[in-house]
Structure formats: structure tokens, C-alpha cells
PDB file of C-alpha atoms in Angstrom:
ATOM      1  CA  ASP V 308      43.963 -25.304 -31.145  1.00  0.00           C
ATOM      2  CA  GLN V 309      43.758 -26.704 -27.607  1.00  0.00           C
ATOM      3  CA  TYR V 310      44.402 -23.456 -25.702  1.00  0.00           C
ATOM      4  CA  SER V 311      41.257 -21.640 -26.892  1.00  0.00           C
ATOM      5  CA  LYS V 312      38.951 -24.360 -25.483  1.00  0.00           C
ATOM      6  CA  THR V 313      37.526 -24.433 -21.949  1.00  0.00           C
ATOM      7  CA  GLU V 314      36.641 -27.485 -19.824  1.00  0.00           C
ATOM      8  CA  PHE V 315      33.161 -27.662 -21.331  1.00  0.00           C
ATOM      9  CA  GLY V 316      34.290 -27.625 -24.934  1.00  0.00           C
ATOM     10  CA  ASN V 317      33.167 -24.055 -25.684  1.00  0.00           C
ATOM     11  CA  THR V 318      35.660 -21.632 -27.036  1.00  0.00           C
ATOM     12  CA  VAL V 319      36.703 -18.735 -24.848  1.00  0.00           C
ATOM     13  CA  SER V 320      35.422 -16.287 -27.452  1.00  0.00           C
ATOM     14  CA  SER V 321      31.901 -17.783 -27.381  1.00  0.00           C
ATOM     15  CA  VAL V 322      31.829 -17.604 -23.561  1.00  0.00           C
ATOM     16  CA  LEU V 323      32.950 -13.982 -23.776  1.00  0.00           C
ATOM     17  CA  PHE V 324      30.256 -13.278 -26.366  1.00  0.00           C
ATOM     18  CA  TYR V 325      27.522 -14.721 -24.094  1.00  0.00           C
ATOM     19  CA  PHE V 326      28.825 -12.753 -21.140  1.00  0.00           C
ATOM     20  CA  LEU V 327      28.854  -9.486 -23.056  1.00  0.00           C
ATOM     21  CA  SER V 328      25.403 -10.040 -24.555  1.00  0.00           C
ATOM     22  CA  TYR V 329      23.709 -10.873 -21.233  1.00  0.00           C
ATOM     23  CA  TRP V 330      25.587  -8.663 -18.770  1.00  0.00           C
ATOM     24  CA  ARG V 331      22.927  -5.952 -19.194  1.00  0.00           C
ATOM     25  CA  LEU V 332      20.229  -8.232 -17.727  1.00  0.00           C
ATOM     26  CA  PHE V 333      22.000  -8.620 -14.394  1.00  0.00           C
ATOM     27  CA  TRP V 334      24.015  -5.418 -14.070  1.00  0.00           C
ATOM     28  CA  ARG V 335      22.726  -2.826 -11.626  1.00  0.00           C
ATOM     29  CA  PRO V 336      24.439   0.495 -10.954  1.00  0.00           C
ATOM     30  CA  ILE V 337      26.023   0.782  -7.513  1.00  0.00           C
ATOM     31  CA  ILE V 338      24.543   3.769  -5.705  1.00  0.00           C
ATOM     32  CA  MET V 339      26.088   5.056  -2.497  1.00  0.00           C
ATOM     33  CA  GLY V 340      23.569   7.711  -1.432  1.00  0.00           C
ATOM     34  CA  LYS V 341      20.571   5.384  -1.241  1.00  0.00           C
ATOM     35  CA  VAL V 342      18.725   5.231   2.082  1.00  0.00           C
ATOM     36  CA  LYS V 343      16.417   2.418   3.236  1.00  0.00           C
ATOM     37  CA  CYS V 344      13.272   3.073   5.279  1.00  0.00           C
ATOM     38  CA  SER V 345      13.989   0.050   7.483  1.00  0.00           C
ATOM     39  CA  GLU V 346      17.301   1.636   8.532  1.00  0.00           C
ATOM     40  CA  LEU V 347      15.631   4.991   9.185  1.00  0.00           C
ATOM     41  CA  ARG V 348      12.915   3.586  11.451  1.00  0.00           C
ATOM     42  CA  GLY V 349      15.441   2.750  14.176  1.00  0.00           C
ATOM     43  CA  LYS V 350      16.693   6.341  14.394  1.00  0.00           C
ATOM     44  CA  LYS V 351      15.403   9.144  16.613  1.00  0.00           C
ATOM     45  CA  LYS V 352      13.723  12.267  15.254  1.00  0.00           C
ATOM     46  CA  GLU V 353      16.792  14.490  15.821  1.00  0.00           C
ATOM     47  CA  GLU V 354      18.985  12.070  13.851  1.00  0.00           C
ATOM     48  CA  LEU V 355      16.427  11.960  11.043  1.00  0.00           C
ATOM     49  CA  LEU V 356      16.263  15.762  10.863  1.00  0.00           C
ATOM     50  CA  LYS V 357      20.077  15.956  10.775  1.00  0.00           C
ATOM     51  CA  GLN V 358      20.214  13.389   7.969  1.00  0.00           C
ATOM     52  CA  LEU V 359      17.503  15.303   6.106  1.00  0.00           C
ATOM     53  CA  GLU V 360      19.563  18.502   6.358  1.00  0.00           C
ATOM     54  CA  ASP V 361      22.665  16.682   5.043  1.00  0.00           C
ATOM     55  CA  LEU V 362      20.720  15.233   2.117  1.00  0.00           C
ATOM     56  CA  LYS V 363      19.290  18.654   1.245  1.00  0.00           C
ATOM     57  CA  GLN V 364      22.778  20.174   1.251  1.00  0.00           C
ATOM     58  CA  GLU V 365      24.005  17.342  -0.967  1.00  0.00           C
ATOM     59  CA  LEU V 366      21.103  17.935  -3.366  1.00  0.00           C
ATOM     60  CA  ALA V 367      21.898  21.657  -3.523  1.00  0.00           C
ATOM     61  CA  ALA V 368      25.544  20.853  -4.324  1.00  0.00           C
ATOM     62  CA  LEU V 369      24.485  18.402  -7.036  1.00  0.00           C
ATOM     63  CA  ARG V 370      22.181  21.007  -8.598  1.00  0.00           C
ATOM     64  CA  VAL V 371      25.052  23.504  -8.667  1.00  0.00           C
ATOM     65  CA  ALA V 372      27.201  20.844 -10.356  1.00  0.00           C
ATOM     66  CA  LYS V 373      24.426  20.316 -12.905  1.00  0.00           C
ATOM     67  CA  VAL V 374      24.360  24.010 -13.822  1.00  0.00           C
ATOM     68  CA  THR V 375      28.149  24.284 -13.994  1.00  0.00           C
ATOM     69  CA  GLY V 376      28.338  21.155 -16.160  1.00  0.00           C
ATOM     70  CA  GLY V 377      29.461  18.495 -13.709  1.00  0.00           C
ATOM     71  CA  ALA V 378      30.177  14.827 -14.303  1.00  0.00           C
ATOM     72  CA  ALA V 379      27.473  12.413 -15.460  1.00  0.00           C
ATOM     73  CA  ASN V 380      27.627  10.360 -12.258  1.00  0.00           C
ATOM     74  CA  LYS V 381      26.722  13.473 -10.244  1.00  0.00           C
ATOM     75  CA  LEU V 382      23.735  14.153 -12.488  1.00  0.00           C
ATOM     76  CA  SER V 383      22.469  10.597 -12.045  1.00  0.00           C
ATOM     77  CA  LYS V 384      22.872  10.927  -8.266  1.00  0.00           C
ATOM     78  CA  ILE V 385      20.286  13.763  -8.102  1.00  0.00           C
ATOM     79  CA  ARG V 386      17.411  11.297  -8.465  1.00  0.00           C
ATOM     80  CA  THR V 387      18.615   9.003  -5.676  1.00  0.00           C
ATOM     81  CA  VAL V 388      19.166  11.918  -3.278  1.00  0.00           C
ATOM     82  CA  ARG V 389      15.663  13.242  -3.990  1.00  0.00           C
ATOM     83  CA  LYS V 390      14.189   9.804  -3.310  1.00  0.00           C
ATOM     84  CA  SER V 391      16.230   9.527  -0.097  1.00  0.00           C
ATOM     85  CA  ILE V 392      14.848  12.883   1.099  1.00  0.00           C
ATOM     86  CA  ALA V 393      11.335  11.603   0.383  1.00  0.00           C
ATOM     87  CA  ARG V 394      12.032   8.423   2.381  1.00  0.00           C
ATOM     88  CA  VAL V 395      13.207  10.415   5.397  1.00  0.00           C
ATOM     89  CA  TYR V 396      10.043  12.530   5.245  1.00  0.00           C
ATOM     90  CA  ILE V 397       7.897   9.375   4.967  1.00  0.00           C
ATOM     91  CA  VAL V 398       9.448   7.850   8.099  1.00  0.00           C
ATOM     92  CA  ILE V 399       9.076  11.120  10.075  1.00  0.00           C
ATOM     93  CA  HIS V 400       5.398  11.446   9.147  1.00  0.00           C
ATOM     94  CA  GLN V 401       4.634   7.774   9.782  1.00  0.00           C
ATOM     95  CA  THR V 402       6.133   7.892  13.270  1.00  0.00           C
ATOM     96  CA  GLN V 403       4.223  11.104  14.062  1.00  0.00           C
ATOM     97  CA  LYS V 404       0.944   9.543  12.965  1.00  0.00           C
ATOM     98  CA  GLU V 405       1.680   6.345  14.909  1.00  0.00           C
ATOM     99  CA  ASN V 406       2.295   8.365  18.090  1.00  0.00           C
ATOM    100  CA  LEU V 407      -0.965  10.275  17.544  1.00  0.00           C
ATOM    101  CA  ARG V 408      -2.857   7.000  17.118  1.00  0.00           C
ATOM    102  CA  LYS V 409      -1.432   5.742  20.429  1.00  0.00           C
ATOM    103  CA  PHE V 410      -2.367   9.016  22.147  1.00  0.00           C
ATOM    104  CA  TYR V 411      -5.976   9.013  20.912  1.00  0.00           C
ATOM    105  CA  THR V 412      -6.791   5.325  21.562  1.00  0.00           C
ATOM    106  CA  GLY V 413      -9.703   5.086  23.979  1.00  0.00           C
ATOM    107  CA  LYS V 414     -10.574   8.796  23.723  1.00  0.00           C
ATOM    108  CA  LYS V 415     -14.107   9.854  22.837  1.00  0.00           C
ATOM    109  CA  LEU V 416     -13.123  12.247  20.049  1.00  0.00           C
ATOM    110  CA  LYS V 417     -10.377  11.798  17.457  1.00  0.00           C
ATOM    111  CA  PRO V 418      -8.919  14.075  14.776  1.00  0.00           C
ATOM    112  CA  LEU V 419     -10.578  13.647  11.378  1.00  0.00           C
ATOM    113  CA  ASP V 420      -7.505  12.119   9.725  1.00  0.00           C
ATOM    114  CA  LEU V 421      -7.317   9.388  12.405  1.00  0.00           C
ATOM    115  CA  ARG V 422     -10.962   8.337  12.124  1.00  0.00           C
ATOM    116  CA  TYR V 423     -12.044   5.458   9.927  1.00  0.00           C
ATOM    117  CA  LYS V 424     -12.963   6.459   6.363  1.00  0.00           C
ATOM    118  CA  LYS V 425     -15.564   3.933   5.083  1.00  0.00           C
ATOM    119  CA  THR V 426     -18.257   5.819   3.105  1.00  0.00           C
ATOM    120  CA  ARG V 427     -20.044   9.090   3.748  1.00  0.00           C
ATOM    121  CA  ALA V 428     -23.389   7.308   4.225  1.00  0.00           C
ATOM    122  CA  ILE V 429     -21.930   4.967   6.861  1.00  0.00           C
ATOM    123  CA  ARG V 430     -20.265   7.865   8.684  1.00  0.00           C
ATOM    124  CA  LYS V 431     -23.514   9.864   8.743  1.00  0.00           C
ATOM    125  CA  GLY V 432     -25.599   6.852   9.842  1.00  0.00           C
ATOM    126  CA  LEU V 433     -26.699   6.121  13.402  1.00  0.00           C
ATOM    127  CA  THR V 434     -24.511   4.169  15.805  1.00  0.00           C
ATOM    128  CA  LYS V 435     -25.545   0.733  17.142  1.00  0.00           C
ATOM    129  CA  HIS V 436     -26.566   2.287  20.456  1.00  0.00           C
ATOM    130  CA  GLU V 437     -28.714   4.955  18.776  1.00  0.00           C
ATOM    131  CA  LEU V 438     -30.410   2.303  16.624  1.00  0.00           C
ATOM    132  CA  SER V 439     -31.318   0.186  19.668  1.00  0.00           C
ATOM    133  CA  LEU V 440     -32.975   3.053  21.591  1.00  0.00           C
ATOM    134  CA  ARG V 441     -36.824   2.999  21.913  1.00  0.00           C
ATOM    135  CA  THR V 442     -39.318   5.742  22.837  1.00  0.00           C
ATOM    136  CA  ARG V 443     -41.433   5.521  26.020  1.00  0.00           C
ATOM    137  CA  LYS V 444     -44.574   4.958  23.958  1.00  0.00           C
ATOM    138  CA  GLU V 445     -42.918   2.154  21.991  1.00  0.00           C
ATOM    139  CA  MET V 446     -41.721   0.451  25.179  1.00  0.00           C
ATOM    140  CA  ARG V 447     -45.253   0.551  26.715  1.00  0.00           C
ATOM    141  CA  ARG V 448     -46.783  -0.848  23.530  1.00  0.00           C
ATOM    142  CA  MET V 449     -44.243  -3.715  23.448  1.00  0.00           C
ATOM    143  CA  LYS V 450     -44.989  -4.492  27.106  1.00  0.00           C
ATOM    144  CA  ARG V 451     -48.778  -4.497  26.667  1.00  0.00           C
ATOM    145  CA  TRP V 452     -48.878  -6.549  23.495  1.00  0.00           C
ATOM    146  CA  PRO V 453     -45.838  -8.820  23.389  1.00  0.00           C
ATOM    147  CA  SER V 454     -45.298 -11.039  20.372  1.00  0.00           C
ATOM    148  CA  ARG V 455     -47.321 -14.242  20.940  1.00  0.00           C
ATOM    149  CA  LYS V 456     -45.621 -17.600  20.745  1.00  0.00           C
ATOM    150  CA  PHE V 457     -47.758 -20.538  19.679  1.00  0.00           C
ATOM    151  CA  ALA V 458     -46.823 -24.197  19.530  1.00  0.00           C
ATOM    152  CA  VAL V 459     -48.302 -25.806  16.424  1.00  0.00           C
ATOM    153  CA  GLN V 460     -49.522 -29.380  16.930  1.00  0.00           C
ATOM    154  CA  ALA V 461     -48.536 -31.646  14.085  1.00  0.00           C
TER     155      ALA V 461
END
């Protein structure tokens, strides 16, 4: 029958079968409450705190819906709201730390969490300046008996 065929010669039912068997590979649920860190970075701290408060209220409402036996889509939204709250916190803390880094650049002392980590041995070791220092006695000895330079005749 000519009506069940497509342009490529496959039957409509086989195309439908392929679509239904592979739709799971490409289908992603559409989530409305998701927040991106890149969007949050442009906002000010007051806006971030307001958004955080809204997200927390939404989470509380979703948890109430969970206890009272709400819809399945509300239960699945709990995870995304929790992750969004975490993202807001991440951006707040990152901006705070960035501002602290700017404030302490060029200062003699820094807070422990802003210092470089490396290893304990390296941190406890002497600085380059301390390593280069010499005692008075050592300086006199170096002056009196400098290292001799000889030219070897070939």
C-alpha cells in the first residue's frame, strides 16, 4: 500500500518504532527552577541573598508537599532547588574570597586560608632571603680566603 511508505522507502510504523526506541537517549526533563552560576555572578550580594531566601521558601513548600503527598513533579523538583541553593552559596563565598584576595595583595601578613598550601616542610623552611644571609665570621673568612681561579694551560 502506497500510503504507508515515506520518501525514503521505510514504512511509517518502522520510523515510529525507531523514534520510540531511541527517544530515551536524547530526552532530558525540562526543569524551570534551575539556576546557573554564570547568571549569578553578575548579580549583587543583596540580590543573591534575596534569591537565596526565595529558594529556601520554595524548598520548604516542596517539603510540605512531600509530607502531604504532593504530585511527583514537585518531589522531583526538591533536588534541583537544593542544588540551586548550593550554587547561590558557592557564588557568594567565591566573591567574598576574591575580594579578600584583592584586599590582602601586597600586605605582609595574610589569613591562613589565603596563603599558599604547598607542603608542611616547604612552609616551615627558610625563605630565600634567610638562606642567603651570612654571619660576620663567615663574611670575614670569605674575604680573607676567596676561592682561587686558575687558568689551566693545555
